[in-house]
Amino acid sequence: GEAGESIPAIDQDEIDISTINSQTMRVLLAVIVFAALVGLWLLWEDVLPALAILNEWVLWHKSVIVDGVETLKPVAVSNLLVVILYVVVALTATRNLPGVMEVLIMNRFSIDTGSRYAINQLIGYALIAATVVLVAAELGGQWSELQWLVAALGVGLGFGLQEIFANFVSGIILLFERPIRIGDTVTVGNVSGTVSRIQIRATTITDWERKDLVVPNKTFITDQLINWTRTDNITRILIPIGIAYGSDTTLAHRIITEIVRAHPLVLEEPEATVFFVGFGDSSLRFEIRLFVREISDRLPLTHDLHMQLNRELKEQGIEIPFPQQDIHLRSIVQASSLQAPAPPSPASEAWNRPPG
């Protein structure tokens, strides 16, 4: 029923030329600034003594193994500045990734909006992971030291954060398998609406009242999911209608068929059909089966057909009955029960009178 209401317009991350240009320029500017700073550092490190002092301000030492010998390597302020540069470049690249991908890859291939969104999200996750690894290496972290932390995090995710971890994995599955896409009209559980955003933990659905419903990603994998627009937007509508007993069924079938097939929102292929499906308790039951091109056409079309069918059948003298029920009352009364009881005799009164 609600699937026929007006579908809210969803921003499907379709960026225009101006946005692509601005995002690309910001990424290029960040890369140029980063390369310039690194180049200046390499050129002036031995020339300017003021820059060399950054290597002398040691924050802490990290243990490294060189040729089988464990040595301590200092982590200075210069390493911290490099970490800041990594973070700035990563944030800039992640925020402006769609424009760069549009210039480098997307415009060269025929990729739909849902695939572009999935690719951008996965590349963004990869950039964040790479930045974390580079920052850890710059601050003294090594895989031999981090592997125990990763194992501990894995155990913690498996027990204490299993729901969050399940939603994270489900989000990755949604991006790869793509049972839903940005802009799809879906029904999951009691929630219906249009997919507006797919994130790492949850998916946002905009319902018919323009409310954003945040649904955990695991729900789309484990529960029953109805995607109304997965392959195409064409859907079927079933409209039941009943006429009174004694009506001309041939005339009623012809009127219903003409009204349905003449409506502009009803598709010619597949063709709309009308069937006399059975004898009901109060009516002769017909069923209309038709197809519409868009989900948003379902409710307006149902309204128009109900109005036209009610008017046309009434003009032709065909009644649309309301539910009726016959009640038969049976009264069984004994003849003796209708006779009044005889009054008591004087003798019986005297016998029943107490002594004295």
Short mmCIF file of C-alpha atoms in Angstrom, two decimals:
data_model
loop_
_atom_site.label_atom_id
_atom_site.label_comp_id
_atom_site.label_asym_id
_atom_site.label_seq_id
_atom_site.Cartn_x
_atom_site.Cartn_y
_atom_site.Cartn_z
CA GLY A 1 0.00 0.00 0.00
CA GLU A 2 2.61 2.54 1.05
CA ALA A 3 4.83 1.51 -1.85
CA GLY A 4 2.57 3.52 -4.13
CA GLU A 5 3.14 6.82 -2.37
CA SER A 6 5.36 9.55 -3.72
CA ILE A 7 8.99 8.42 -3.55
CA PRO A 8 11.33 11.01 -2.02
CA ALA A 9 14.09 12.33 -4.26
CA ILE A 10 17.41 10.83 -3.18
CA ASP A 11 20.80 12.39 -3.77
CA GLN A 12 22.63 9.60 -5.56
CA ASP A 13 26.01 11.35 -5.47
CA GLU A 14 25.73 12.36 -9.11
CA ILE A 15 28.24 15.23 -9.21
CA ASP A 16 28.32 17.87 -11.90
CA ILE A 17 31.30 19.26 -13.81
CA SER A 18 31.90 22.16 -11.42
CA THR A 19 32.00 19.84 -8.42
CA ILE A 20 34.36 17.46 -10.20
CA ASN A 21 36.67 20.34 -11.08
CA SER A 22 36.71 21.76 -7.55
CA GLN A 23 37.34 18.37 -5.94
CA THR A 24 40.09 17.53 -8.41
CA MET A 25 41.77 20.88 -7.86
CA ARG A 26 41.71 20.43 -4.08
CA VAL A 27 43.31 16.98 -4.34
CA LEU A 28 45.97 18.20 -6.76
CA LEU A 29 46.70 21.20 -4.55
CA ALA A 30 47.10 18.93 -1.51
CA VAL A 31 49.43 16.61 -3.42
CA ILE A 32 51.48 19.52 -4.73
CA VAL A 33 51.80 21.08 -1.28
CA PHE A 34 52.78 17.73 0.21
CA ALA A 35 55.37 17.09 -2.48
CA ALA A 36 56.72 20.63 -2.14
CA LEU A 37 57.12 20.35 1.61
CA VAL A 38 58.85 16.99 1.35
CA GLY A 39 61.14 18.31 -1.39
CA LEU A 40 62.01 21.42 0.59
CA TRP A 41 62.74 19.30 3.61
CA LEU A 42 65.07 17.04 1.66
CA LEU A 43 66.85 20.01 0.06
CA TRP A 44 67.23 22.25 3.11
CA GLU A 45 67.73 19.67 5.81
CA ASP A 46 71.54 19.90 5.54
CA VAL A 47 71.57 23.58 4.60
CA LEU A 48 69.46 25.15 7.34
CA PRO A 49 70.54 24.23 10.87
CA ALA A 50 67.17 25.40 12.14
CA LEU A 51 65.45 22.50 10.39
CA ALA A 52 67.92 19.98 11.77
CA ILE A 53 66.83 20.85 15.30
CA LEU A 54 63.52 19.13 14.61
CA ASN A 55 65.39 15.83 14.50
CA GLU A 56 67.03 16.59 17.85
CA TRP A 57 63.73 17.05 19.71
CA VAL A 58 63.15 13.40 20.52
CA LEU A 59 59.70 12.45 21.71
CA TRP A 60 60.38 8.78 22.42
CA HIS A 61 62.45 5.86 21.14
CA LYS A 62 61.28 2.85 19.22
CA SER A 63 62.91 -0.55 19.11
CA VAL A 64 63.96 -1.81 15.68
CA ILE A 65 65.94 -4.87 14.62
CA VAL A 66 68.77 -4.23 12.14
CA ASP A 67 70.83 -7.22 10.98
CA GLY A 68 69.53 -9.25 13.89
CA VAL A 69 70.55 -6.62 16.44
CA GLU A 70 67.91 -4.72 18.39
CA THR A 71 68.58 -0.98 18.45
CA LEU A 72 66.67 2.09 19.58
CA LYS A 73 65.61 4.61 16.96
CA PRO A 74 64.37 8.02 18.07
CA VAL A 75 60.97 9.43 17.11
CA ALA A 76 61.42 13.18 16.78
CA VAL A 77 59.19 16.18 16.12
CA SER A 78 59.96 15.83 12.42
CA ASN A 79 58.24 12.44 12.41
CA LEU A 80 55.21 14.02 14.06
CA LEU A 81 55.06 16.69 11.34
CA VAL A 82 55.18 13.96 8.69
CA VAL A 83 52.28 12.22 10.45
CA ILE A 84 50.27 15.45 10.33
CA LEU A 85 50.94 15.71 6.60
CA TYR A 86 49.78 12.12 6.11
CA VAL A 87 46.53 12.83 7.94
CA VAL A 88 45.85 16.07 6.06
CA VAL A 89 46.47 14.47 2.68
CA ALA A 90 44.34 11.44 3.57
CA LEU A 91 41.41 13.58 4.73
CA THR A 92 41.62 15.75 1.63
CA ALA A 93 41.79 12.73 -0.67
CA THR A 94 38.88 10.98 1.06
CA ARG A 95 36.56 13.98 0.96
CA ASN A 96 37.32 14.78 -2.67
CA LEU A 97 37.59 11.20 -3.90
CA PRO A 98 34.40 11.17 -6.09
CA GLY A 99 35.64 13.99 -8.32
CA VAL A 100 39.07 12.45 -8.83
CA MET A 101 37.61 9.02 -9.56
CA GLU A 102 35.19 10.58 -12.04
CA VAL A 103 38.08 12.14 -13.96
CA LEU A 104 40.44 9.17 -13.81
CA ILE A 105 38.16 6.12 -14.10
CA MET A 106 34.40 6.62 -14.08
CA ASN A 107 34.07 8.62 -17.29
CA ARG A 108 36.00 5.97 -19.21
CA PHE A 109 33.58 3.14 -18.39
CA SER A 110 29.83 2.66 -18.30
CA ILE A 111 29.28 2.44 -14.54
CA ASP A 112 25.94 3.12 -12.87
CA THR A 113 25.47 5.29 -9.80
CA GLY A 114 25.32 2.41 -7.33
CA SER A 115 28.61 0.94 -8.57
CA ARG A 116 30.31 4.33 -8.42
CA TYR A 117 29.18 4.81 -4.84
CA ALA A 118 30.46 1.35 -3.87
CA ILE A 119 33.84 1.91 -5.56
CA ASN A 120 34.29 5.30 -3.89
CA GLN A 121 33.42 3.85 -0.47
CA LEU A 122 35.84 0.94 -0.82
CA ILE A 123 38.69 3.17 -2.02
CA GLY A 124 37.97 5.52 0.89
CA TYR A 125 38.26 2.60 3.32
CA ALA A 126 41.54 1.57 1.67
CA LEU A 127 42.95 5.11 1.99
CA ILE A 128 42.05 5.23 5.67
CA ALA A 129 43.67 1.83 6.29
CA ALA A 130 46.82 2.84 4.40
CA THR A 131 47.03 6.09 6.37
CA VAL A 132 46.75 4.21 9.66
CA VAL A 133 49.60 1.89 8.62
CA LEU A 134 51.84 4.80 7.52
CA VAL A 135 51.15 6.76 10.71
CA ALA A 136 51.89 3.71 12.86
CA ALA A 137 55.15 3.06 11.00
CA GLU A 138 56.20 6.71 11.32
CA LEU A 139 55.52 6.74 15.05
CA GLY A 140 57.48 3.57 15.67
CA GLY A 141 54.95 0.84 15.28
CA GLN A 142 55.97 -2.46 13.68
CA TRP A 143 53.93 -5.39 12.52
CA SER A 144 55.61 -7.67 15.04
CA GLU A 145 54.31 -5.35 17.75
CA LEU A 146 50.93 -4.67 16.19
CA GLN A 147 50.00 -8.26 15.38
CA TRP A 148 49.19 -8.97 19.02
CA LEU A 149 47.03 -5.86 19.12
CA VAL A 150 45.26 -6.98 15.95
CA ALA A 151 44.70 -10.44 17.43
CA ALA A 152 43.33 -8.91 20.63
CA LEU A 153 41.03 -6.66 18.63
CA GLY A 154 39.85 -9.67 16.68
CA VAL A 155 38.96 -11.52 19.86
CA GLY A 156 37.26 -8.42 21.24
CA LEU A 157 35.26 -7.96 18.06
CA GLY A 158 34.29 -11.60 18.14
CA PHE A 159 32.89 -11.45 21.67
CA GLY A 160 32.25 -7.98 23.01
CA LEU A 161 31.61 -6.16 19.71
CA GLN A 162 30.11 -8.94 17.67
CA GLU A 163 27.10 -6.87 16.57
CA ILE A 164 29.29 -4.00 15.37
CA PHE A 165 31.64 -6.42 13.63
CA ALA A 166 28.69 -8.23 12.02
CA ASN A 167 27.31 -4.93 10.73
CA PHE A 168 30.74 -3.96 9.39
CA VAL A 169 31.14 -7.23 7.48
CA SER A 170 27.54 -6.95 6.25
CA GLY A 171 28.29 -3.45 4.95
CA ILE A 172 31.23 -4.81 2.95
CA ILE A 173 28.99 -7.58 1.56
CA LEU A 174 26.37 -5.00 0.56
CA LEU A 175 28.97 -2.98 -1.33
CA PHE A 176 30.33 -6.02 -3.18
CA GLU A 177 27.20 -8.13 -3.73
CA ARG A 178 24.95 -5.08 -4.15
CA PRO A 179 21.51 -6.49 -3.29
CA ILE A 180 20.58 -2.85 -2.69
CA ARG A 181 21.85 0.33 -4.30
CA ILE A 182 21.52 4.04 -3.68
CA GLY A 183 18.07 5.07 -4.91
CA ASP A 184 16.47 1.59 -4.68
CA THR A 185 13.00 1.30 -3.17
CA VAL A 186 13.13 -1.46 -0.55
CA THR A 187 11.06 -3.07 2.19
CA VAL A 188 12.87 -4.72 5.08
CA GLY A 189 10.76 -5.84 8.01
CA ASN A 190 8.23 -3.09 8.69
CA VAL A 191 10.38 -0.41 7.08
CA SER A 192 9.79 0.78 3.51
CA GLY A 193 11.48 3.61 1.68
CA THR A 194 14.33 4.62 -0.61
CA VAL A 195 17.97 3.81 0.11
CA SER A 196 19.74 7.14 0.59
CA ARG A 197 23.09 6.12 2.08
CA ILE A 198 25.12 2.95 2.69
CA GLN A 199 27.69 3.35 5.44
CA ILE A 200 30.13 1.08 7.21
CA ARG A 201 27.74 0.18 10.07
CA ALA A 202 24.23 1.01 8.92
CA THR A 203 22.17 1.97 5.89
CA THR A 204 19.90 5.00 5.82
CA ILE A 205 16.41 4.61 4.33
CA THR A 206 14.24 7.65 3.63
CA ASP A 207 10.61 6.65 4.10
CA TRP A 208 7.45 8.17 2.59
CA GLU A 209 7.20 10.71 5.42
CA ARG A 210 10.71 12.00 4.59
CA LYS A 211 12.14 10.53 7.78
CA ASP A 212 15.60 8.97 7.78
CA LEU A 213 15.52 5.46 9.23
CA VAL A 214 18.93 4.02 10.15
CA VAL A 215 18.86 0.24 9.67
CA PRO A 216 21.85 -1.95 10.73
CA ASN A 217 23.53 -3.59 7.75
CA LYS A 218 23.12 -7.05 9.24
CA THR A 219 19.35 -6.72 8.81
CA PHE A 220 19.70 -6.63 5.01
CA ILE A 221 21.75 -9.83 5.02
CA THR A 222 19.90 -11.97 7.57
CA ASP A 223 16.27 -10.79 7.25
CA GLN A 224 13.88 -10.94 4.33
CA LEU A 225 14.46 -8.06 1.93
CA ILE A 226 12.14 -6.82 -0.83
CA ASN A 227 13.85 -4.68 -3.45
CA TRP A 228 11.14 -3.16 -5.63
CA THR A 229 13.59 -1.72 -8.18
CA ARG A 230 16.48 -4.22 -8.23
CA THR A 231 16.11 -5.25 -11.89
CA ASP A 232 13.51 -2.74 -13.13
CA ASN A 233 10.79 -0.44 -11.82
CA ILE A 234 7.85 -2.35 -13.31
CA THR A 235 5.56 -3.85 -10.66
CA ARG A 236 2.17 -5.58 -10.67
CA ILE A 237 -0.96 -4.42 -8.88
CA LEU A 238 -3.82 -6.70 -7.82
CA ILE A 239 -7.18 -4.96 -7.37
CA PRO A 240 -10.09 -7.11 -6.10
CA ILE A 241 -13.66 -6.08 -6.91
CA GLY A 242 -17.00 -7.74 -6.22
CA ILE A 243 -20.45 -7.39 -7.80
CA ALA A 244 -23.83 -8.43 -6.45
CA TYR A 245 -25.29 -11.86 -7.11
CA GLY A 246 -27.66 -11.80 -10.09
CA SER A 247 -25.58 -9.20 -12.00
CA ASP A 248 -24.55 -9.69 -15.63
CA THR A 249 -20.99 -11.00 -15.26
CA THR A 250 -20.23 -10.68 -18.97
CA LEU A 251 -21.17 -7.00 -18.98
CA ALA A 252 -19.24 -6.39 -15.77
CA HIS A 253 -16.14 -8.09 -17.16
CA ARG A 254 -16.28 -5.99 -20.34
CA ILE A 255 -16.71 -2.70 -18.44
CA ILE A 256 -13.87 -3.42 -16.03
CA THR A 257 -11.51 -4.48 -18.84
CA GLU A 258 -12.24 -1.37 -20.92
CA ILE A 259 -11.69 0.99 -18.00
CA VAL A 260 -8.45 -0.65 -16.92
CA ARG A 261 -6.84 -0.87 -20.37
CA ALA A 262 -7.82 2.70 -21.25
CA HIS A 263 -5.95 4.23 -18.31
CA PRO A 264 -2.68 5.92 -19.41
CA LEU A 265 -0.66 4.64 -16.44
CA VAL A 266 -1.43 0.98 -17.18
CA LEU A 267 1.24 -0.69 -19.31
CA GLU A 268 0.20 -2.28 -22.58
CA GLU A 269 2.91 -4.94 -22.18
CA PRO A 270 2.48 -6.96 -20.02
CA GLU A 271 -1.21 -6.64 -20.79
CA ALA A 272 -3.73 -5.97 -18.01
CA THR A 273 -6.16 -8.84 -17.36
CA VAL A 274 -9.46 -9.25 -15.49
CA PHE A 275 -10.57 -12.62 -14.10
CA PHE A 276 -13.74 -13.92 -12.49
CA VAL A 277 -12.01 -15.69 -9.62
CA GLY A 278 -14.83 -17.08 -7.49
CA PHE A 279 -18.11 -16.90 -5.61
CA GLY A 280 -17.83 -15.02 -2.36
CA ASP A 281 -20.13 -14.92 0.64
CA SER A 282 -21.72 -11.66 -0.47
CA SER A 283 -20.48 -11.03 -4.01
CA LEU A 284 -19.16 -12.43 -7.27
CA ARG A 285 -15.43 -11.83 -7.00
CA PHE A 286 -13.33 -10.38 -9.84
CA GLU A 287 -9.60 -9.63 -9.77
CA ILE A 288 -7.74 -7.02 -11.85
CA ARG A 289 -4.08 -7.70 -12.63
CA LEU A 290 -2.12 -4.85 -14.20
CA PHE A 291 1.41 -3.48 -14.40
CA VAL A 292 2.82 0.01 -13.85
CA ARG A 293 6.17 1.44 -14.86
CA GLU A 294 7.01 3.35 -11.67
CA ILE A 295 6.47 2.61 -7.99
CA SER A 296 5.05 6.10 -7.52
CA ASP A 297 2.22 5.29 -9.97
CA ARG A 298 0.69 2.56 -7.82
CA LEU A 299 -1.41 4.63 -5.43
CA PRO A 300 -2.65 7.28 -7.94
CA LEU A 301 -3.61 4.54 -10.42
CA THR A 302 -5.48 2.54 -7.77
CA HIS A 303 -7.38 5.67 -6.76
CA ASP A 304 -8.37 6.51 -10.35
CA LEU A 305 -9.55 2.98 -11.12
CA HIS A 306 -11.63 2.77 -7.96
CA MET A 307 -13.34 6.06 -8.80
CA GLN A 308 -14.03 5.11 -12.42
CA LEU A 309 -15.20 1.58 -11.65
CA ASN A 310 -17.57 2.74 -8.93
CA ARG A 311 -19.09 5.39 -11.21
CA GLU A 312 -19.37 3.25 -14.36
CA LEU A 313 -20.78 0.14 -12.66
CA LYS A 314 -23.38 2.26 -10.86
CA GLU A 315 -24.44 3.84 -14.18
CA GLN A 316 -24.86 0.37 -15.71
CA GLY A 317 -26.99 -0.81 -12.80
CA ILE A 318 -24.38 -3.23 -11.46
CA GLU A 319 -24.27 -3.14 -7.67
CA ILE A 320 -21.10 -3.41 -5.64
CA PRO A 321 -22.48 -5.04 -2.49
CA PHE A 322 -21.38 -4.64 1.08
CA PRO A 323 -20.87 -7.74 3.25
CA GLN A 324 -24.22 -9.26 4.21
CA GLN A 325 -25.24 -11.98 6.61
CA ASP A 326 -28.63 -13.63 7.01
CA ILE A 327 -29.79 -14.46 10.55
CA HIS A 328 -32.58 -17.01 11.05
CA LEU A 329 -34.34 -16.95 14.44
CA ARG A 330 -36.10 -20.08 15.59
CA SER A 331 -38.36 -20.02 18.68
CA ILE A 332 -39.28 -23.33 20.38
CA VAL A 333 -41.85 -22.76 23.09
CA GLN A 334 -43.73 -25.52 24.93
CA ALA A 335 -47.49 -25.15 25.10
CA SER A 336 -47.50 -25.86 28.83
CA SER A 337 -45.07 -23.06 29.43
CA LEU A 338 -47.58 -20.62 27.97
CA GLN A 339 -50.25 -21.57 30.59
CA ALA A 340 -50.35 -19.58 33.82
CA PRO A 341 -49.87 -21.66 37.02
CA ALA A 342 -53.11 -22.60 38.93
CA PRO A 343 -53.77 -20.74 42.21
CA PRO A 344 -53.36 -22.81 45.41
CA SER A 345 -56.52 -24.35 46.96
CA PRO A 346 -57.74 -23.40 50.48
CA ALA A 347 -57.09 -26.94 51.75
CA SER A 348 -53.48 -26.83 50.71
CA GLU A 349 -53.09 -23.44 52.36
CA ALA A 350 -54.52 -24.79 55.63
CA TRP A 351 -52.28 -27.87 55.52
CA ASN A 352 -49.18 -25.74 54.87
CA ARG A 353 -50.12 -23.23 57.67
CA PRO A 354 -47.86 -23.62 60.73
CA PRO A 355 -49.53 -24.83 63.99
CA GLY A 356 -50.71 -22.45 66.74
#
